[in-house]
Coordinates of C-alpha atoms and ligand atoms in Angstrom, one line a residue:
M84 CA 7.1 26.3 -17.6
A85 CA 6.1 23.7 -15.0
R86 CA 8.2 20.9 -14.4
K87 CA 6.7 17.7 -14.3
I88 CA 7.1 15.6 -10.9
Y89 CA 7.0 11.2 -11.7
I90 CA 5.0 9.2 -9.0
F91 CA 6.9 6.4 -7.7
D92 CA 4.2 4.6 -6.6
T93 CA 6.5 1.5 -3.7
T94 CA 3.4 0.6 -2.5
L95 CA 3.9 -3.3 -3.1
R96 CA 7.1 -3.5 -2.9
D97 CA 8.3 -1.3 0.2
G98 CA 4.7 -0.9 1.4
E99 CA 4.2 -4.6 1.5
Q100 CA 7.4 -4.5 3.8
A101 CA 5.2 -3.0 6.7
P102 CA 5.0 -5.7 9.4
G103 CA 2.1 -8.1 9.5
I104 CA 1.1 -7.3 5.2
H105 CA 0.7 -10.2 3.2
L106 CA -0.7 -9.5 -0.1
S107 CA -1.9 -12.1 -2.5
V108 CA -1.2 -11.9 -5.9
K109 CA -4.4 -11.5 -7.0
E110 CA -4.3 -8.8 -4.1
K111 CA -1.4 -6.7 -5.8
L112 CA -3.6 -6.9 -8.7
E113 CA -6.1 -5.8 -7.5
I114 CA -4.7 -2.7 -6.4
A115 CA -1.4 -2.0 -9.5
H116 CA -4.9 -1.8 -11.7
Q117 CA -6.3 1.0 -9.3
L118 CA -2.5 3.0 -9.2
E119 CA -3.0 2.4 -13.0
K120 CA -6.8 4.2 -12.4
L121 CA -5.0 6.8 -10.2
N122 CA -2.3 7.4 -12.9
V123 CA 0.8 7.2 -11.4
D124 CA 4.2 6.7 -13.8
V125 CA 5.8 3.8 -12.2
I126 CA 4.4 0.8 -10.1
E127 CA 7.3 -1.4 -8.1
A128 CA 5.7 -4.0 -7.7
G129 CA 8.3 -6.2 -5.7
F130 CA 11.3 -7.2 -5.2
P131 CA 11.0 -10.7 -7.1
I132 CA 14.2 -12.5 -6.1
S133 CA 13.1 -12.6 -2.4
S134 CA 10.4 -15.7 -2.9
A135 CA 8.3 -17.5 -5.4
S136 CA 5.1 -15.3 -4.5
E137 CA 6.8 -12.2 -4.8
F138 CA 8.4 -13.7 -8.8
E139 CA 4.5 -14.8 -9.5
S140 CA 3.2 -10.8 -8.3
V141 CA 6.3 -8.9 -10.2
K142 CA 5.4 -11.2 -13.1
E143 CA 1.5 -10.8 -13.4
V144 CA 1.7 -7.4 -12.8
A145 CA 4.3 -7.1 -15.2
S146 CA 1.8 -8.8 -18.1
N147 CA -1.4 -7.1 -16.7
I148 CA -0.2 -3.0 -16.7
R149 CA -0.3 -1.1 -19.9
E150 CA 1.5 2.2 -20.4
R151 CA 2.8 2.4 -16.9
G152 CA 6.1 1.9 -16.2
V153 CA 6.4 -1.7 -14.0
A154 CA 9.5 -1.7 -11.7
A155 CA 11.5 -4.5 -9.7
L156 CA 13.8 -4.1 -7.2
A157 CA 17.2 -6.3 -7.1
R158 CA 20.5 -5.8 -4.8
A159 CA 23.4 -5.0 -6.9
V160 CA 24.1 -8.7 -7.6
K161 CA 24.0 -10.7 -11.3
K162 CA 20.8 -13.2 -9.5
D163 CA 18.7 -10.6 -8.7
I164 CA 19.1 -8.6 -11.7
D165 CA 18.6 -11.7 -14.1
T166 CA 15.2 -12.2 -11.8
A167 CA 13.9 -9.4 -11.6
G168 CA 14.9 -8.7 -15.7
Q169 CA 12.9 -12.4 -15.9
A170 CA 9.9 -11.5 -13.8
L171 CA 9.8 -7.9 -16.1
K172 CA 10.1 -10.1 -19.7
S173 CA 6.5 -9.4 -20.6
A174 CA 6.5 -5.5 -18.9
F175 CA 5.1 -2.8 -21.1
Q176 CA 8.0 -0.6 -19.5
P177 CA 10.1 -2.6 -17.6
V178 CA 12.5 -0.7 -14.8
I179 CA 15.1 -2.2 -13.6
H180 CA 15.8 -0.6 -9.5
T181 CA 18.9 -1.7 -8.4
F182 CA 20.9 -0.5 -4.6
I183 CA 24.1 -0.8 -3.5
S184 CA 24.4 1.2 0.7
S185 CA 26.5 3.6 0.4
S186 CA 27.0 5.4 4.0
D187 CA 29.9 3.7 5.9
I188 CA 27.9 2.2 9.1
H189 CA 26.2 -0.4 6.1
L190 CA 29.6 -1.3 4.1
E191 CA 31.7 -2.3 6.9
Y192 CA 29.1 -3.4 9.7
Q193 CA 26.0 -5.2 6.7
F194 CA 28.2 -6.0 4.0
K195 CA 31.8 -6.2 4.7
K196 CA 32.6 -4.3 2.0
T197 CA 34.6 -1.4 0.9
R198 CA 33.8 1.3 -0.6
D199 CA 35.5 1.0 -3.7
E200 CA 34.2 -2.8 -4.1
A201 CA 30.9 -0.8 -3.3
L202 CA 31.9 1.3 -6.7
E203 CA 32.1 -1.7 -8.8
M204 CA 29.1 -3.7 -8.2
A205 CA 27.2 -0.9 -8.1
A206 CA 28.4 -0.5 -11.9
D207 CA 28.1 -4.0 -12.7
A208 CA 24.7 -4.0 -11.3
V209 CA 23.7 -1.4 -13.6
K210 CA 25.8 -1.9 -17.0
R211 CA 23.9 -5.8 -16.5
A212 CA 19.9 -4.5 -16.2
R213 CA 20.7 -2.2 -18.8
D214 CA 21.2 -5.6 -20.5
Y215 CA 17.5 -5.8 -20.1
T216 CA 15.8 -2.9 -20.0
D217 CA 16.9 1.4 -20.7
I218 CA 15.3 2.5 -17.7
V219 CA 17.4 1.0 -15.4
E220 CA 17.2 3.1 -11.2
F221 CA 20.1 3.0 -9.4
S222 CA 19.3 3.8 -5.2
A223 CA 22.3 4.1 -2.8
M224 CA 20.5 3.1 0.4
D225 CA 21.6 4.9 3.5
A226 CA 21.8 7.9 1.4
T227 CA 21.5 10.7 4.0
R228 CA 23.9 9.0 6.3
S229 CA 27.0 8.6 3.4
D230 CA 30.0 10.9 2.8
R231 CA 28.7 13.1 0.1
D232 CA 32.1 12.8 -2.6
F233 CA 31.9 9.3 -2.0
L234 CA 27.8 9.0 -2.9
C235 CA 28.9 11.4 -6.1
R236 CA 31.4 9.1 -7.4
L237 CA 28.5 6.5 -6.8
F238 CA 26.4 8.1 -8.1
E239 CA 28.4 9.2 -11.5
A240 CA 29.4 5.0 -11.6
A241 CA 25.8 4.5 -12.5
I242 CA 25.5 6.9 -15.1
K243 CA 28.4 6.4 -16.8
N244 CA 27.1 2.6 -17.0
G245 CA 23.5 3.6 -18.2
A246 CA 21.4 4.5 -15.3
R247 CA 18.6 7.0 -16.6
I248 CA 17.3 7.5 -12.7
I249 CA 19.3 7.9 -9.8
N250 CA 17.9 7.7 -6.5
V251 CA 18.8 9.2 -2.9
P252 CA 16.8 7.3 -0.2
D253 CA 17.2 8.5 3.6
T254 CA 16.7 4.8 4.5
V255 CA 16.1 5.3 8.2
G256 CA 14.5 8.4 8.2
Y257 CA 16.8 10.7 9.6
A258 CA 17.5 13.8 7.7
I259 CA 15.5 17.3 8.5
P260 CA 14.3 19.7 5.9
G261 CA 17.5 21.9 4.9
E262 CA 20.1 19.3 5.1
F263 CA 17.9 16.6 2.6
S264 CA 17.9 19.9 0.8
A265 CA 21.8 20.8 0.8
L266 CA 22.0 17.4 -0.4
I267 CA 20.2 17.3 -3.5
K268 CA 21.5 20.5 -4.1
Y269 CA 25.2 18.9 -3.9
I270 CA 24.3 15.9 -6.0
S271 CA 22.6 17.8 -8.6
E272 CA 26.1 20.7 -9.0
N273 CA 29.1 17.7 -8.3
V274 CA 27.8 15.0 -10.0
H275 CA 29.3 14.2 -13.7
G276 CA 26.8 13.7 -16.1
I277 CA 23.6 14.2 -13.3
E278 CA 21.8 16.6 -15.9
D279 CA 21.3 14.0 -18.5
V280 CA 19.3 11.7 -15.5
I281 CA 15.9 12.2 -13.9
I282 CA 16.9 12.7 -10.0
S283 CA 14.8 10.7 -7.1
V284 CA 13.8 10.6 -3.8
H285 CA 12.9 8.1 -1.7
C286 CA 12.2 9.2 2.5
H287 CA 11.2 7.6 5.0
D288 CA 9.1 9.0 7.9
D289 CA 10.2 7.8 11.4
L290 CA 10.5 11.3 12.3
G291 CA 7.5 12.3 10.7
L292 CA 9.5 14.0 8.0
A293 CA 9.3 12.2 4.6
V294 CA 7.0 14.0 2.5
A295 CA 8.7 17.5 3.9
N296 CA 11.8 16.1 2.3
S297 CA 10.2 15.4 -0.5
I298 CA 9.5 18.1 -1.2
M299 CA 12.5 19.6 -0.1
A300 CA 14.3 18.1 -2.7
V301 CA 11.4 18.8 -5.3
E302 CA 12.5 22.4 -5.0
Q303 CA 15.8 21.4 -5.3
G304 CA 15.1 19.8 -8.6
A305 CA 14.6 16.5 -7.8
S306 CA 11.8 15.5 -10.9
Q307 CA 10.7 11.7 -9.4
I308 CA 9.3 11.1 -5.7
E309 CA 8.6 7.7 -4.4
C310 CA 5.7 6.7 -2.1
A311 CA 3.4 4.3 -0.9
V312 CA -0.5 4.7 -0.3
N313 CA -1.2 5.9 2.8
G314 CA 2.0 6.8 3.8
I315 CA 2.6 2.6 4.2
G316 CA 6.6 0.4 4.5
E317 CA 9.2 -0.1 6.0
R318 CA 8.8 0.7 10.2
A319 CA 6.8 4.5 10.5
G320 CA 6.5 4.1 6.5
N321 CA 7.4 5.7 3.1
A322 CA 6.2 9.3 2.1
S323 CA 2.5 9.3 2.0
L324 CA 1.7 8.8 -1.7
E325 CA -1.7 11.1 -1.3
E326 CA 0.3 14.2 0.9
A327 CA 3.6 14.8 -1.6
V328 CA 0.9 15.1 -4.6
M329 CA -2.0 16.7 -2.5
V330 CA 1.0 19.2 -1.6
I331 CA 1.9 19.7 -4.8
D332 CA -1.5 20.1 -6.5
T333 CA -2.6 22.3 -3.2
R334 CA 0.8 24.7 -4.1
K335 CA 1.4 24.2 -7.7
K336 CA 1.9 28.0 -8.8
D337 CA 4.5 28.6 -5.9
L338 CA 6.4 25.4 -6.7
D339 CA 5.7 25.5 -10.4
V340 CA 5.0 21.9 -10.6
Y341 CA 3.2 19.3 -11.1
T342 CA 1.8 16.2 -11.3
D343 CA -0.3 13.3 -13.7
I344 CA -2.1 11.8 -10.7
K345 CA -5.8 11.8 -11.6
T346 CA -6.6 12.9 -7.3
E347 CA -10.5 11.5 -7.6
E348 CA -9.2 8.9 -7.8
I349 CA -7.2 9.3 -3.9
M350 CA -9.5 8.1 -1.9
N351 CA -10.7 5.0 -3.5
T352 CA -6.9 3.8 -3.8
S353 CA -6.9 4.7 0.3
S354 CA -9.8 2.8 1.0
L355 CA -8.6 -0.6 -1.3
V356 CA -4.7 -0.1 0.3
R357 CA -6.3 0.0 3.8
Y358 CA -8.7 -2.6 3.5
L359 CA -6.4 -5.2 1.6
T360 CA -3.8 -4.0 3.9
G361 CA -5.5 -4.1 7.3
Y362 CA -3.5 -1.2 7.7
L363 CA -6.1 1.0 9.2
V364 CA -6.3 4.6 8.6
P365 CA -6.5 7.0 11.7
P366 CA -9.1 9.6 11.7
N367 CA -7.0 12.7 12.1
K368 CA -4.6 11.6 8.7
A369 CA -4.3 15.0 6.3
I370 CA -5.7 13.9 2.9
V371 CA -8.0 10.4 3.5
G372 CA -8.1 10.6 7.4
K373 CA -11.9 10.8 8.0
N374 CA -11.5 13.7 9.7
A375 CA -10.0 15.6 7.2
F376 CA -12.5 17.3 6.1
I377 CA -14.6 17.4 9.3
H378 CA -15.2 20.9 10.5
E379 CA -16.2 20.5 14.6
A380 CA -15.6 24.4 15.9
G381 CA -18.2 26.8 15.9
I382 CA -16.4 29.1 14.1
H383 CA -14.8 27.5 11.8
Q384 CA -18.2 25.9 11.2
D385 CA -19.3 29.9 10.4
G386 CA -16.9 30.6 8.5
M387 CA -17.0 27.0 6.0
L388 CA -21.2 28.5 5.5
K389 CA -20.8 32.0 4.7
E390 CA -17.4 30.9 2.6
R391 CA -15.6 27.4 2.2
S392 CA -12.3 28.6 1.2
T393 CA -12.1 30.2 4.8
Y394 CA -11.3 27.2 6.2
E395 CA -10.7 24.2 3.4
I396 CA -7.8 24.1 1.3
I397 CA -8.8 21.3 -0.1
K398 CA -12.4 20.3 -1.7
P399 CA -13.6 16.7 -0.3
E400 CA -14.7 16.0 -4.4
D401 CA -10.9 17.3 -5.7
I402 CA -9.5 13.5 -3.8
G403 CA -13.0 11.3 -4.9
V404 CA -14.7 11.7 -1.5
K405 CA -18.4 11.3 -2.3
S406 CA -21.4 11.7 0.1
S407 CA -23.1 8.7 1.2
S408 CA -26.6 8.3 -0.4
L409 CA -28.8 5.6 -0.2
V410 CA -29.4 3.9 -3.0
L411 CA -30.3 0.7 -3.1
G412 CA -32.7 -1.8 -1.0
K413 CA -33.6 -5.2 -0.6
H414 CA -36.0 -5.4 -3.9
S415 CA -33.1 -3.9 -6.1
G416 CA -32.1 -6.5 -8.7
R417 CA -29.2 -7.8 -10.1
H418 CA -29.0 -4.7 -13.1
A419 CA -29.4 -2.0 -10.3
F420 CA -26.5 -3.4 -8.3
V421 CA -24.2 -3.9 -10.8
K422 CA -24.9 -0.1 -12.0
R423 CA -24.0 1.1 -8.8
L424 CA -20.8 -0.3 -9.2
E425 CA -20.3 1.0 -12.6
E426 CA -21.1 4.6 -11.3
L427 CA -18.8 3.8 -7.9
D428 CA -16.4 2.2 -10.9
L429 CA -15.9 -0.4 -8.1
R430 CA -14.8 -3.4 -10.4
L431 CA -15.6 -7.1 -10.5
E432 CA -16.6 -9.6 -12.5
G433 CA -17.4 -13.5 -12.9
E434 CA -17.4 -15.3 -9.6
D435 CA -16.3 -12.7 -8.0
L436 CA -19.5 -10.2 -8.9
E437 CA -21.5 -13.2 -8.3
N438 CA -20.9 -13.8 -4.8
A439 CA -20.7 -9.9 -4.2
F440 CA -24.4 -10.2 -5.4
N441 CA -25.1 -12.6 -3.2
R442 CA -23.6 -11.2 -0.2
F443 CA -25.6 -7.8 -1.2
K444 CA -28.7 -9.4 -1.0
A445 CA -28.6 -11.6 1.9
L446 CA -27.5 -7.8 3.9
A447 CA -30.0 -5.8 1.9
D448 CA -33.0 -9.1 3.6
K449 CA -31.0 -8.4 7.2
K450 CA -30.8 -4.0 6.7
G451 CA -33.1 -3.2 4.6
R452 CA -31.0 -0.2 2.9
I453 CA -27.8 -0.4 1.7
N454 CA -25.9 3.0 1.2
D455 CA -22.3 3.0 -1.3
K456 CA -20.1 2.1 1.8
D457 CA -21.7 -1.0 2.2
L458 CA -21.0 -1.5 -1.3
K459 CA -17.8 -0.8 -1.3
A460 CA -16.5 -3.2 2.0
I461 CA -18.7 -5.8 0.4
V462 CA -17.1 -5.6 -3.1
E463 CA -12.8 -5.0 -1.4
D464 CA -14.2 -7.9 0.7
E465 CA -14.7 -10.4 -1.9
I466 CA -11.4 -9.0 -3.9
R467 CA -9.4 -10.2 -0.9
E468 CA -8.6 -13.8 -1.4
V469 CA -6.3 -16.9 0.0
S470 CA -5.8 -20.0 -0.1
Q471 CA -8.9 -21.2 2.3
H472 CA -7.2 -23.8 4.0
F473 CA -10.0 -23.0 6.9
K474 CA -13.6 -22.1 5.9
L475 CA -15.9 -20.8 8.6
D476 CA -19.4 -23.2 8.3
F477 CA -21.3 -21.8 11.5
Y478 CA -20.9 -20.8 14.7
Q479 CA -22.9 -20.3 17.8
V480 CA -22.0 -18.0 20.9
I481 CA -23.6 -17.4 24.1
S482 CA -22.7 -14.6 26.4
G483 CA -24.5 -12.8 29.2
T484 CA -24.2 -11.0 32.5
N485 CA -24.0 -14.2 34.6
V486 CA -22.3 -17.0 32.1
K487 CA -19.2 -18.1 30.8
A488 CA -18.9 -16.9 26.9
T489 CA -19.0 -19.9 25.4
A490 CA -18.8 -20.8 21.0
T491 CA -19.4 -23.4 19.1
I492 CA -17.9 -23.5 16.0
G493 CA -17.6 -25.5 12.8
I494 CA -14.6 -25.3 10.2
E495 CA -14.2 -27.1 6.3
T496 CA -10.6 -28.2 6.9
G497 CA -8.2 -30.4 4.1
N498 CA -9.8 -33.1 6.5
G499 CA -13.4 -32.6 6.8
M500 CA -15.9 -30.4 8.7
Q501 CA -14.5 -29.9 12.4
Q502 CA -16.6 -28.4 15.0
A503 CA -15.3 -26.9 18.6
A504 CA -16.6 -25.6 22.1
A505 CA -14.3 -23.5 24.2
C506 CA -15.4 -21.0 26.8
G507 CA -13.5 -18.1 27.0
D508 CA -13.3 -14.2 28.1
G509 CA -16.4 -13.3 25.9
P510 CA -18.1 -14.7 22.8
V511 CA -14.6 -13.2 21.1
D512 CA -11.6 -14.9 23.0
A513 CA -14.5 -18.1 23.3
S514 CA -14.6 -18.4 19.7
F515 CA -10.9 -17.8 18.6
R516 CA -9.8 -20.7 21.0
A517 CA -12.7 -23.0 19.5
I518 CA -10.9 -21.7 16.4
D519 CA -7.6 -22.7 17.7
S520 CA -8.4 -26.0 18.9
I521 CA -9.7 -26.7 15.0
T522 CA -6.4 -25.4 13.3
G523 CA -3.9 -26.8 15.8
L524 CA -1.6 -23.3 15.1
N525 CA 0.0 -21.6 17.9
T526 CA -0.7 -18.0 17.7
Q527 CA -0.9 -14.6 19.8
L528 CA -3.0 -12.2 19.2
V529 CA -1.7 -9.2 19.1
D530 CA -4.0 -6.2 17.8
Y531 CA -7.5 -5.8 17.7
N532 CA -9.8 -3.0 15.9
I533 CA -13.4 -2.7 14.8
E534 CA -14.9 -0.3 13.4
A535 CA -18.3 0.6 11.6
V536 CA -17.8 0.6 7.5
S537 CA -20.8 3.1 8.1
E538 CA -23.4 5.4 9.9
G539 CA -26.4 3.7 12.0
K540 CA -27.3 0.8 14.2
D541 CA -27.4 -1.4 11.4
A542 CA -24.4 -0.5 10.0
I543 CA -21.6 -3.1 9.0
G544 CA -18.6 -3.6 10.9
S545 CA -15.5 -4.0 9.8
V546 CA -12.8 -6.1 12.0
R547 CA -8.9 -6.2 11.2
I548 CA -6.6 -8.1 13.8
T549 CA -3.0 -8.8 13.4
V550 CA -2.2 -12.8 15.1
S551 CA 1.6 -13.4 15.3
S552 CA 3.0 -17.2 14.7
E553 CA 6.6 -18.1 15.3
G554 CA 7.7 -14.7 14.9
K555 CA 5.7 -13.6 11.9
E556 CA 2.4 -11.4 11.7
V557 CA -0.6 -11.2 9.4
M558 CA -3.3 -9.6 9.5
G559 CA -6.5 -10.8 8.8
S560 CA -9.9 -9.0 8.4
G561 CA -13.8 -10.3 8.2
I562 CA -17.4 -7.9 7.7
S563 CA -20.0 -8.3 9.6
T564 CA -23.4 -6.5 10.9
D565 CA -22.4 -8.9 13.9
I566 CA -19.4 -7.7 15.2
V567 CA -18.5 -11.4 16.4
E568 CA -19.0 -13.2 13.0
A569 CA -16.8 -10.2 11.6
S570 CA -14.1 -11.0 14.6
I571 CA -14.4 -15.0 13.4
K572 CA -14.1 -14.0 9.7
A573 CA -11.5 -11.9 10.6
Y574 CA -9.3 -14.7 12.8
V575 CA -9.8 -17.4 10.5
D576 CA -8.5 -15.1 7.5
A577 CA -5.8 -14.5 9.4
M578 CA -4.7 -18.5 10.5
N579 CA -5.3 -19.0 6.4
R580 CA -2.4 -16.4 6.2
I581 CA -0.4 -17.6 8.1
M582 CA -1.0 -21.3 6.1
E583 CA 0.0 -19.7 2.9
T584 CA 2.8 -17.8 4.3
S585 CA 4.3 -20.6 6.6
Ligands
KIV214 O1 15.4 2.6 2.1 C1 15.5 2.6 1.0 O2 16.4 2.7 0.9 C2 14.9 1.1 0.1 C3 16.0 1.1 -0.8 C4 16.3 0.0 -1.3 C5 15.4 1.9 -1.8 O3 13.8 1.2 -0.1
ZN215 ZN1 12.7 2.4 1.8

């Protein structure tokens, strides 16, 4: 009988550790609800000890998500575990995920602990976590660069003290598939009590092997994959959820395993995470890249027209790719708007719904016809939430072949409306300079991206930027049919996020 593979999603924890990502409590909750629709088994909501807002996010996710595990990360120390336990108090199925390093490199240079001390800390941590919940996961950080026998002793100590899940992280993404597979086999044959617990894997993608390693582990009996939507996470990221799930779904007969993921929610989830984190998805990314189902070569197109299976191993509809249709126009009313959102499974309520409707009307007035991609962009933009320290009131730009670009910007601040004008190397640069002189923040622009949300010359432009301020990177996004306005909105959004994180 096929074996179930549990999907432990760490988008909100390891994913959020990616440089520049800062999600508000509301944004984390939105993603958590989408992960619920996707039907992941566990949502790792955060690392509660790391900040007050992280604690708040875990608490909110824990009290709003039902019938799913909600995990909180904790180092193998008392105060982390107690804080995780508190944050998970109202969870339906709380999971404390505690960890300690197992490699000599980490123990000696970073933590200044002996192997015996690590063993004792692991045992104590798991025992303490069990006071809060029955579901305790223990991770041996840097497992793939650890002495195998010590690793097995560490896992035994965790199991003996009540761990239900043993996680094997390839923390630095160093393992190669045959080696990782052999490690999982070794653990399953040499850890006393392993048959009573779930073996989980957590692979990073530094060598581009995270999904391959996770699947190799599954073949050796691992029953849980830790992964993140769009593969986001520390450095090169985590195993990508959509890739791991679709490998299993596409090859389930050969692997003899399955997941409970509702694959038709993959595209919606990817798109929400992409928008709220500001991390773009490359067009050639497996499964969710925009070219993943486009057949360019003549011979491929010919084959596809004759029989889809010649060149297609996954149907776009399997992951929820819907063909975009023209649905609404400037005469469409509130009822049609709300109905279409429901059909697209886009959730908005109260003030957010009202704002989105007003934006839809304004856009329909400008553009005439509104398609599903436009609607999605409006809704995703509405879901984004950050405290409005600065609010764009107006902008005016002059630019051209023989004139120096100039921007005048008006921004609502805590001290009322402020205006500034600046010249620059083009309208975007001039606008950013004018905004800088209002906010007084010292920032550098690290990255700037623009893409069209849908097709056509009148498409909405979506701008994502990364700015750095005092060593910290944040991202900002903005949408508009006017790309200068989208850029200004993205910049103001980034300034608000700097204020929120400082
Ligand atoms: O990569 C890692 O080792 C981790 C652990 C905390 C599981 O993220
Ligand atoms: Zn990790």
